[in-house]
Amino acid sequence: RKEVEQDPGPFNVPEGATVAFNCTYSNSASQSFFWYRQDCRKEPKLLMSVYSSGNEDGRFTAQLNRASQYISLLIRDSKLSDSATYLCVVTNAGNNRKLIWGLGTSLAVNP
Amino acid sequence: DAGVIQSPRHEVTEMGQEVTLRCKPISGHNSLFWYRQTMMRGLELLIYFNNNVPIDDSGMPEDRFSAKMPNASFSTLKIQPSEPRDSAVYFCASSLVGTHEQYFGPGTRLTVT
């Protein structure tokens, strides 16, 4: 089983739609969680950290469920510019400096 | 402010040749990470340095790969000899020790024929 698993998609949604991605991680001792965004043929960039209580940044909401070991990302009122691959990232339980990366979920927002 | 700088951006080489990838981290960052990204395996951490010292190289695939960080502003990843299966995008990232946000360079797209 992969350490971090994501549905690869692609998710094709119209502008203005709400879309949600889930991610599961295998090691219950992992402590920190993130969503990164990667545009086609570009480098990954941090989108947001994920806190235990859930957190929101504009149209983006991230939630963590430690009991079920999954993380979610909700995008409301999606824009064309949201089209990208969204990478779920978890810190390595034995070494908090190492990040373990999911393969990503591809999102295409259509006009 | 300059971000992480990588060179070359693209490299095409023949099997058996030596390849050297270069990275300049963001000034003031004291952690540096080398990753490899492929469609099948995603982003894989190869090695990381704290304060120029290699901390974990368990992700380096084999002895053909080596990395150095002679000073705080420069690192290299060398593959010798290169093989077709090394074809991938190689990213360098930097961060501040104690933080998790990593800033990535634009990557080097390596093709070994």
mmCIF file of C-alpha atoms in Angstrom:
data_model
loop_
_atom_site.group_PDB
_atom_site.id
_atom_site.type_symbol
_atom_site.label_atom_id
_atom_site.label_comp_id
_atom_site.label_asym_id
_atom_site.label_seq_id
_atom_site.Cartn_x
_atom_site.Cartn_y
_atom_site.Cartn_z
ATOM 1 C CA ARG A 1 0.000 0.000 0.000
ATOM 2 C CA LYS A 2 1.332 3.454 -0.865
ATOM 3 C CA GLU A 3 2.059 5.736 2.080
ATOM 4 C CA VAL A 4 -0.101 8.508 0.625
ATOM 5 C CA GLU A 5 -2.919 7.664 -1.776
ATOM 6 C CA GLN A 6 -4.975 9.959 -3.925
ATOM 7 C CA ASP A 7 -7.533 9.475 -6.665
ATOM 8 C CA PRO A 8 -5.593 10.541 -9.763
ATOM 9 C CA GLY A 9 -8.716 11.845 -11.502
ATOM 10 C CA PRO A 10 -8.968 13.711 -13.762
ATOM 11 C CA PHE A 11 -11.784 15.696 -12.280
ATOM 12 C CA ASN A 12 -13.492 17.745 -14.970
ATOM 13 C CA VAL A 13 -15.799 20.404 -13.550
ATOM 14 C CA PRO A 14 -17.473 23.551 -14.909
ATOM 15 C CA GLU A 15 -16.539 26.974 -13.651
ATOM 16 C CA GLY A 16 -18.296 27.806 -10.431
ATOM 17 C CA ALA A 17 -18.591 24.193 -9.305
ATOM 18 C CA THR A 18 -17.547 22.880 -5.931
ATOM 19 C CA VAL A 19 -15.088 20.013 -6.012
ATOM 20 C CA ALA A 20 -13.544 17.917 -3.267
ATOM 21 C CA PHE A 21 -10.464 15.719 -3.177
ATOM 22 C CA ASN A 22 -9.587 13.146 -0.578
ATOM 23 C CA CYS A 23 -6.268 11.653 0.376
ATOM 24 C CA THR A 24 -5.450 8.785 2.732
ATOM 25 C CA TYR A 25 -2.187 8.161 4.534
ATOM 26 C CA SER A 26 -0.931 4.932 6.017
ATOM 27 C CA ASN A 27 1.132 5.943 9.036
ATOM 28 C CA SER A 28 -0.946 7.050 11.981
ATOM 29 C CA ALA A 29 2.111 8.674 13.551
ATOM 30 C CA SER A 30 2.422 11.286 10.799
ATOM 31 C CA GLN A 31 2.142 14.734 12.304
ATOM 32 C CA SER A 32 1.893 17.402 9.627
ATOM 33 C CA PHE A 33 -0.159 17.589 6.459
ATOM 34 C CA PHE A 34 -0.208 19.841 3.431
ATOM 35 C CA TRP A 35 -1.729 20.420 0.032
ATOM 36 C CA TYR A 36 0.603 21.536 -2.734
ATOM 37 C CA ARG A 37 -0.439 22.607 -6.201
ATOM 38 C CA GLN A 38 1.502 21.808 -9.351
ATOM 39 C CA ASP A 39 0.694 23.391 -12.690
ATOM 40 C CA CYS A 40 1.521 21.525 -15.872
ATOM 41 C CA ARG A 41 5.296 21.353 -16.399
ATOM 42 C CA LYS A 42 5.918 23.587 -13.384
ATOM 43 C CA GLU A 43 7.208 23.072 -9.871
ATOM 44 C CA PRO A 44 5.004 22.251 -6.864
ATOM 45 C CA LYS A 45 3.974 25.161 -4.665
ATOM 46 C CA LEU A 46 2.452 25.097 -1.201
ATOM 47 C CA LEU A 47 -1.283 25.716 -1.322
ATOM 48 C CA MET A 48 -2.086 25.318 2.347
ATOM 49 C CA SER A 49 -1.241 23.451 5.503
ATOM 50 C CA VAL A 50 -3.903 21.226 7.047
ATOM 51 C CA TYR A 51 -4.671 21.679 10.716
ATOM 52 C CA SER A 52 -6.498 19.310 13.020
ATOM 53 C CA SER A 53 -9.362 21.720 13.484
ATOM 54 C CA GLY A 54 -9.726 22.304 9.752
ATOM 55 C CA ASN A 55 -8.797 25.544 8.055
ATOM 56 C CA GLU A 56 -9.988 27.786 5.294
ATOM 57 C CA ASP A 57 -8.207 30.103 2.893
ATOM 58 C CA GLY A 58 -10.624 31.936 0.658
ATOM 59 C CA ARG A 59 -12.334 29.404 -1.561
ATOM 60 C CA PHE A 60 -10.218 26.548 -0.236
ATOM 61 C CA THR A 61 -11.017 24.451 2.831
ATOM 62 C CA ALA A 62 -8.787 21.700 4.176
ATOM 63 C CA GLN A 63 -9.780 19.140 6.760
ATOM 64 C CA LEU A 64 -7.992 16.369 8.609
ATOM 65 C CA ASN A 65 -9.522 13.218 10.065
ATOM 66 C CA ARG A 66 -6.840 11.529 12.144
ATOM 67 C CA ALA A 67 -9.052 8.627 13.192
ATOM 68 C CA SER A 68 -9.670 7.637 9.582
ATOM 69 C CA GLN A 69 -6.298 8.897 8.372
ATOM 70 C CA TYR A 70 -7.585 11.042 5.582
ATOM 71 C CA ILE A 71 -7.236 14.616 4.465
ATOM 72 C CA SER A 72 -9.592 16.531 2.241
ATOM 73 C CA LEU A 73 -9.469 19.654 0.107
ATOM 74 C CA LEU A 74 -12.634 21.481 -0.924
ATOM 75 C CA ILE A 75 -12.598 24.115 -3.639
ATOM 76 C CA ARG A 76 -15.680 26.316 -3.918
ATOM 77 C CA ASP A 77 -16.652 28.466 -6.891
ATOM 78 C CA SER A 78 -13.892 26.929 -8.984
ATOM 79 C CA LYS A 79 -12.048 29.113 -11.492
ATOM 80 C CA LEU A 80 -10.317 28.243 -14.739
ATOM 81 C CA SER A 81 -7.050 29.087 -13.003
ATOM 82 C CA ASP A 82 -7.636 26.316 -10.458
ATOM 83 C CA SER A 83 -6.828 23.757 -13.166
ATOM 84 C CA ALA A 84 -3.750 21.954 -11.873
ATOM 85 C CA THR A 85 -2.612 18.826 -10.071
ATOM 86 C CA TYR A 86 -3.165 18.863 -6.322
ATOM 87 C CA LEU A 87 -0.606 16.960 -4.280
ATOM 88 C CA CYS A 88 -1.353 15.607 -0.826
ATOM 89 C CA VAL A 89 1.743 15.685 1.385
ATOM 90 C CA VAL A 90 2.416 14.130 4.776
ATOM 91 C CA THR A 91 5.471 14.308 6.994
ATOM 92 C CA ASN A 92 7.371 11.098 7.548
ATOM 93 C CA ALA A 93 6.516 9.712 10.960
ATOM 94 C CA GLY A 94 10.116 8.825 11.775
ATOM 95 C CA ASN A 95 11.654 12.008 10.400
ATOM 96 C CA ASN A 96 9.520 15.095 10.456
ATOM 97 C CA ARG A 97 11.764 16.856 7.960
ATOM 98 C CA LYS A 98 10.909 14.408 5.190
ATOM 99 C CA LEU A 99 7.772 14.895 3.152
ATOM 100 C CA ILE A 100 5.897 11.962 1.649
ATOM 101 C CA TRP A 101 4.032 12.906 -1.521
ATOM 102 C CA GLY A 102 0.919 11.531 -3.111
ATOM 103 C CA LEU A 103 0.860 11.140 -6.886
ATOM 104 C CA GLY A 104 -1.644 13.966 -7.174
ATOM 105 C CA THR A 105 -5.198 14.568 -8.313
ATOM 106 C CA SER A 106 -5.674 16.288 -11.629
ATOM 107 C CA LEU A 107 -8.334 18.992 -11.873
ATOM 108 C CA ALA A 108 -9.576 20.598 -15.073
ATOM 109 C CA VAL A 109 -12.023 23.475 -14.714
ATOM 110 C CA ASN A 110 -13.901 24.070 -17.943
ATOM 111 C CA PRO A 111 -15.598 27.258 -19.175
ATOM 112 C CA ASP B 1 13.558 38.050 -4.582
ATOM 113 C CA ALA B 2 15.222 35.237 -6.461
ATOM 114 C CA GLY B 3 13.726 31.833 -5.907
ATOM 115 C CA VAL B 4 15.518 28.520 -6.123
ATOM 116 C CA ILE B 5 17.644 28.435 -9.256
ATOM 117 C CA GLN B 6 18.373 25.243 -11.147
ATOM 118 C CA SER B 7 20.471 24.572 -14.204
ATOM 119 C CA PRO B 8 20.291 23.337 -16.806
ATOM 120 C CA ARG B 9 16.528 23.448 -17.419
ATOM 121 C CA HIS B 10 16.752 20.682 -19.987
ATOM 122 C CA GLU B 11 19.402 18.046 -20.525
ATOM 123 C CA VAL B 12 19.505 15.402 -23.209
ATOM 124 C CA THR B 13 22.371 12.955 -23.012
ATOM 125 C CA GLU B 14 23.346 9.509 -24.143
ATOM 126 C CA MET B 15 23.447 6.500 -21.913
ATOM 127 C CA GLY B 16 26.769 6.207 -20.134
ATOM 128 C CA GLN B 17 27.475 9.921 -20.002
ATOM 129 C CA GLU B 18 27.951 11.886 -16.802
ATOM 130 C CA VAL B 19 25.211 14.363 -15.899
ATOM 131 C CA THR B 20 25.568 17.185 -13.373
ATOM 132 C CA LEU B 21 22.566 19.121 -12.145
ATOM 133 C CA ARG B 22 23.019 22.349 -10.227
ATOM 134 C CA CYS B 23 21.001 24.181 -7.634
ATOM 135 C CA LYS B 24 21.198 27.499 -5.829
ATOM 136 C CA PRO B 25 18.823 27.642 -2.854
ATOM 137 C CA ILE B 26 17.029 30.730 -1.620
ATOM 138 C CA SER B 27 19.426 32.914 0.324
ATOM 139 C CA GLY B 28 19.064 32.283 4.038
ATOM 140 C CA HIS B 29 17.481 28.866 3.666
ATOM 141 C CA ASN B 30 19.501 26.196 5.416
ATOM 142 C CA SER B 31 17.810 23.005 4.215
ATOM 143 C CA LEU B 32 18.117 21.736 0.673
ATOM 144 C CA PHE B 33 16.292 18.827 -0.899
ATOM 145 C CA TRP B 34 16.775 16.944 -4.184
ATOM 146 C CA TYR B 35 13.717 15.207 -5.655
ATOM 147 C CA ARG B 36 13.011 13.169 -8.749
ATOM 148 C CA GLN B 37 9.545 13.174 -10.347
ATOM 149 C CA THR B 38 8.155 10.632 -12.791
ATOM 150 C CA MET B 39 4.606 9.854 -13.839
ATOM 151 C CA MET B 40 4.730 6.384 -12.339
ATOM 152 C CA ARG B 41 6.373 7.150 -9.001
ATOM 153 C CA GLY B 42 5.547 10.794 -8.426
ATOM 154 C CA LEU B 43 7.883 12.935 -6.332
ATOM 155 C CA GLU B 44 10.612 10.975 -4.584
ATOM 156 C CA LEU B 45 13.061 12.503 -2.147
ATOM 157 C CA LEU B 46 16.603 11.566 -3.099
ATOM 158 C CA ILE B 47 18.652 13.358 -0.452
ATOM 159 C CA TYR B 48 18.493 16.359 1.830
ATOM 160 C CA PHE B 49 21.021 18.597 3.547
ATOM 161 C CA ASN B 50 20.810 20.712 6.684
ATOM 162 C CA ASN B 51 23.442 23.444 6.956
ATOM 163 C CA ASN B 52 25.352 21.871 4.039
ATOM 164 C CA VAL B 53 25.558 18.461 5.757
ATOM 165 C CA PRO B 54 23.844 15.447 4.136
ATOM 166 C CA ILE B 55 21.269 14.182 6.603
ATOM 167 C CA ASP B 56 19.419 11.462 4.745
ATOM 168 C CA ASP B 57 20.457 9.944 1.427
ATOM 169 C CA SER B 58 18.308 6.831 1.712
ATOM 170 C CA GLY B 59 16.380 7.845 -1.384
ATOM 171 C CA MET B 60 19.425 7.887 -3.645
ATOM 172 C CA PRO B 61 18.700 4.990 -5.984
ATOM 173 C CA GLU B 62 22.195 3.586 -6.312
ATOM 174 C CA ASP B 63 25.888 4.398 -6.334
ATOM 175 C CA ARG B 64 25.609 6.065 -9.711
ATOM 176 C CA PHE B 65 23.982 9.015 -7.930
ATOM 177 C CA SER B 66 25.918 11.419 -5.737
ATOM 178 C CA ALA B 67 25.176 14.840 -4.288
ATOM 179 C CA LYS B 68 27.300 17.538 -2.742
ATOM 180 C CA MET B 69 26.726 20.846 -1.052
ATOM 181 C CA PRO B 70 30.093 22.597 -0.744
ATOM 182 C CA ASN B 71 28.559 25.801 0.631
ATOM 183 C CA ALA B 72 25.250 27.326 1.622
ATOM 184 C CA SER B 73 24.511 28.650 -1.843
ATOM 185 C CA PHE B 74 25.290 25.731 -4.116
ATOM 186 C CA SER B 75 24.542 22.044 -4.528
ATOM 187 C CA THR B 76 25.074 19.487 -7.265
ATOM 188 C CA LEU B 77 23.481 16.165 -8.099
ATOM 189 C CA LYS B 78 25.609 13.952 -10.299
ATOM 190 C CA ILE B 79 24.664 10.824 -12.185
ATOM 191 C CA GLN B 80 27.506 8.737 -13.526
ATOM 192 C CA PRO B 81 27.014 6.792 -15.698
ATOM 193 C CA SER B 82 23.524 7.806 -16.737
ATOM 194 C CA GLU B 83 20.925 5.274 -17.876
ATOM 195 C CA PRO B 84 17.617 5.674 -19.764
ATOM 196 C CA ARG B 85 15.660 4.878 -16.588
ATOM 197 C CA ASP B 86 17.115 8.024 -15.011
ATOM 198 C CA SER B 87 14.969 10.112 -17.353
ATOM 199 C CA ALA B 88 12.774 12.296 -15.134
ATOM 200 C CA VAL B 89 12.341 15.824 -13.840
ATOM 201 C CA TYR B 90 14.773 16.597 -11.039
ATOM 202 C CA PHE B 91 13.714 19.276 -8.581
ATOM 203 C CA CYS B 92 15.730 21.081 -5.987
ATOM 204 C CA ALA B 93 13.887 22.666 -3.054
ATOM 205 C CA SER B 94 14.971 24.715 -0.076
ATOM 206 C CA SER B 95 13.474 25.630 3.255
ATOM 207 C CA LEU B 96 14.325 26.987 6.660
ATOM 208 C CA VAL B 97 15.186 24.372 9.282
ATOM 209 C CA GLY B 98 12.192 24.070 11.570
ATOM 210 C CA THR B 99 9.644 24.821 8.879
ATOM 211 C CA HIS B 100 7.951 22.458 6.473
ATOM 212 C CA GLU B 101 7.224 24.743 3.544
ATOM 213 C CA GLN B 102 9.582 23.861 0.742
ATOM 214 C CA TYR B 103 10.262 26.194 -2.155
ATOM 215 C CA PHE B 104 10.983 24.413 -5.390
ATOM 216 C CA GLY B 105 13.125 25.386 -8.320
ATOM 217 C CA PRO B 106 11.790 25.063 -11.868
ATOM 218 C CA GLY B 107 13.347 21.625 -12.275
ATOM 219 C CA THR B 108 15.725 20.012 -14.734
ATOM 220 C CA ARG B 109 14.083 17.797 -17.323
ATOM 221 C CA LEU B 110 16.572 14.998 -18.003
ATOM 222 C CA THR B 111 16.307 12.674 -20.970
ATOM 223 C CA VAL B 112 18.808 9.846 -21.302
ATOM 224 C CA THR B 113 18.736 8.093 -24.664
#
